Amino acid sequence: MLTIDGKEVDFKEGATVLEVAAANGIYIPTLCTYSGLLPFGACRLCLVKIENMRGFPPACTTPAAKGMKITANDLELNELRKNVLELILSEHPNSCIICDQKDLCGHYNICPTKSGRVTGCAFCPNKGGCELKQVTEYLGIKEIRFPFTYKNLPLEREDPFFDRDYNLCILCGRCVRVCQEIRGVGAISLTKRGHDTKVGTAFNKSHLDGGCRFCGACVDACPTGALSARGSKWHGIPDKVTTTTCALCSVGCSLKLETKWEKIVAVRPDSEGPANQGQACVRGRFAIPALVNGASRLKYPLIRRNSRLVPATWDEATELAAARLGKYLPGETAFLASPFLTNEAAYLLQKFARVCIGTNNIDTSSFFSGPVIQSRIKRSNMGDGTIEDIAKSGWIIVVGGDIAASHPVLTVKINQAKKRGAFVSLIGSKQNINSRLFDSCISVEPSGYFPLLAGILKIIVEKKGFDSKFVTSQCNDFDEFKNSLKEIDIKTIAGTCGISRDMIEKLTSTILPSGRGSILYGSKILECDDPMQIIGMLFNILLLAGSPAGLVPLMDGANSQGVADMGALPDFLPCYQNIADKDSLSTFEKSWSAMLPKKPGLNYPAILNAAVEGSIKALYVTGGEIPREISLERLDFLVLHDIYPSPLFETADIVFPAAAFTEEDGTITSLEQRVQRLQAGAKPVGMSMPDWTIICKIAEKMNVKGFEFSSASEVFDEICRVNPLISGHGIRDLKLKKKFTLTPVKKTVRSKKGVLHKKPLWHYRGFDLTEMVSDLKILHSKIFGG
Amino acid sequence: MKNTIKDIIKPYQGEKGSLIPILQAVQEKTGFISEDAISTIAMDMNMSEHEIYGVATFYTQFRYTKPGDHMVKVCLGTACHVRGGEQLLDRTENILNIKPGQTTLDSAFSLERVACMGCCALAPVIVVDDKIYPNVAGPKVEKIISRYSSSDEKE
């Protein structure tokens, strides 16, 4: 208990005076405090009076203590704060802040010239969101009694994505701290001292050279207009802000789309997002407007007439699609579901394939659909960790993935765990970004994963370092697993992958005493002979450490998970109901009131092979998921959903213009199996439509019942009815109460290598984002060369 | 270069809190803090190079360019200031054609301004390398500097 302004309030141990005040609805002005950052005490605006304490301690750095008597607001404090703020304003262009005409001006003069520099009123890119202005208004400053000293620093715009005008900087240090404390990067710091202090880099390097990865966290943290996203700085206050989920990778960040003039003009991370909590990455923060507003977006359906693609109406195109698709035998038709489809679209696509065409030839091109899903089914869906689990881990291993490039927001969680003392190791090739993330790195090719992991397991068992209580009470088949390790010889491991016993022991010693851990595995494991086996071994490590919830697949597509959940798989119906199982088949036949094909269909590589050989005659592709080297000459009929012209246009017979993810409602499922909503921030470009609508329209033309939906949420309702895995939005219960099984370690040799569709690192629906967003290309070539 | 810096920072073993002693040791052994030095220290201490640069630039004692053969320090402490230290600095800047903190193109001289050398009775003073020149008023400074540049030529 303590008192603030005469009000008695409770507080939590460890909270600061500022936090206690805020929690009890008492406002204390501050500029340098920022959610998630440690107290800094830079702006001196939160000065308060505390009985029996000398002077005016800052509320943000003073820990609350029992019995404190605090004065948070009175005349004397207000005068003091006014003085402090006037000093701050004497170095910040302030006509826009103290002018008595500012409201009128802000209302009418909303689109000033695109002068790159702030020179006076209405030229600041931070209109509407200026914290400095809010505090000035609160304190009621009408004039500034100090002479104005303009720093006249050059505008910094050499780097991609955002501009920096340090004439507007008030040195609150939020950008520096967010980069260091939350992102763990430290690409900027406060340099020099006194009047010369400036946020900068070592030896004035460019941000690009200095290791900045343009996540935009600093821009979001800036309380003034000093840092501003170049693409959107002059748009002013958006007309509409929509919360949606990012569909550019599988982390599932919640984003706020800012719409102006019916276009997405800017994107900011949502501080309430369960996966990202106010963080984003370069793609989510900066690439989306350029991606969805490109001039060459497809705006109307195209059909092939006299060997040329010509515009057509929706009626013409869907009728043609219905007529042509009906002509082929079910076995001659195949469907490819892009891992960027919404759950609704994926569900309807597989329903369409099975009900309208009568084929199970449907698969997704996601790297992960095969091994990850299979291993999960084998584990009865147990053992997967959530993103929050990563932050709470005592140890973390990243296997075969360039996580800081492919899933940057997860590094925020790794950084949180590191702060709590977690040891972070990397198995795989050296990372291109943020090498400070890892405490140790074992550099090994995918072919070496098996021997290395076998060695780790062997040493853990040999040293009896595992959590025996957990293993005996919760795991099956320990003896079989132990026996299978007999054949593993650590010495030969050193021979095959060049890893010494010492290195393996060092790694295991970081795992064993630390209890709960996480293992994040990326697409490189798919280059191993038997990815299933590798995943099994990774899970074994977690089980031996007594930490069953900790496997995190770094999936490539934004909705790889959801597309598989929805049954866009050749051998599974929605919710992983096996086609071969008569009961589940008849359940679906009943709920869809149709006869369903019983024979499992072709998987992704088999569909591609059959299309090349000619046994598949009609192919339905949603989003350019075909490797360029595949020749589709022998294909008779190709239907395409796309958002931009793609190389497949040469062969496509019908092209449907699809809406981008910012233009549609629906749901996607992230790598932690969290079902989250997409909400349209703008109307689909031109005549384009969401994927699920296109499928419904074709089904309607084929006179098939069961596709009469008027909104994505109606589709979602049907999904919830037939798919018990999905029962609404949010995270699925991943920790079912059942015994775990240790997988025996067995070396298998893959007889036939499947097609590994090499996709660009940053892609959306088969399009390389670096080709669409020029600044992204600059960043990409900086990181990866070329 | 890298190796010697590694050798210099070795005794500190990446200890937290030893950044300033490390920077001082590097400056003492190599004369200045180079980009290379900062990135080596960053690697060793698992810090970002920018963070280290931020710490180093807070203190005026560190330099980031290779110092010249001779270090010229002009005192601007209170006594020297009162007795014409500013004019002395101006004059020196003009002769060497550099600002404080810089080094001449031929790397013969570096110029620095200091605050009090502890010999206020001799103000204004200029210090070249370790030699203190007292009462440097008027054109005296030209002679002093030329003494160093000509001796270089002779060698």
PDB file of N, CA and C in Angstrom, chain A residues 168 342 403 543 755:
ATOM      1  N   LEU A 168      14.540  16.290 -35.442  1.00  0.00           N
ATOM      2  CA  LEU A 168      13.301  16.117 -34.691  1.00  0.00           C
ATOM      3  C   LEU A 168      13.489  15.220 -33.471  1.00  0.00           C
ATOM      4  N   THR A 342      -6.199 -19.135 -47.488  1.00  0.00           N
ATOM      5  CA  THR A 342      -6.832 -19.118 -46.175  1.00  0.00           C
ATOM      6  C   THR A 342      -7.369 -20.514 -45.875  1.00  0.00           C
ATOM      7  N   ILE A 403      16.761 -18.618 -39.179  1.00  0.00           N
ATOM      8  CA  ILE A 403      15.567 -18.108 -38.501  1.00  0.00           C
ATOM      9  C   ILE A 403      15.467 -16.588 -38.510  1.00  0.00           C
ATOM     10  N   LEU A 543      12.084 -35.032 -25.037  1.00  0.00           N
ATOM     11  CA  LEU A 543      11.510 -35.945 -24.042  1.00  0.00           C
ATOM     12  C   LEU A 543      12.535 -36.298 -22.970  1.00  0.00           C
ATOM     13  N   VAL A 755      10.822 -34.096 -55.285  1.00  0.00           N
ATOM     14  CA  VAL A 755      11.148 -32.795 -55.863  1.00  0.00           C
ATOM     15  C   VAL A 755      11.226 -31.782 -54.730  1.00  0.00           C
TER      16      VAL A 755
END
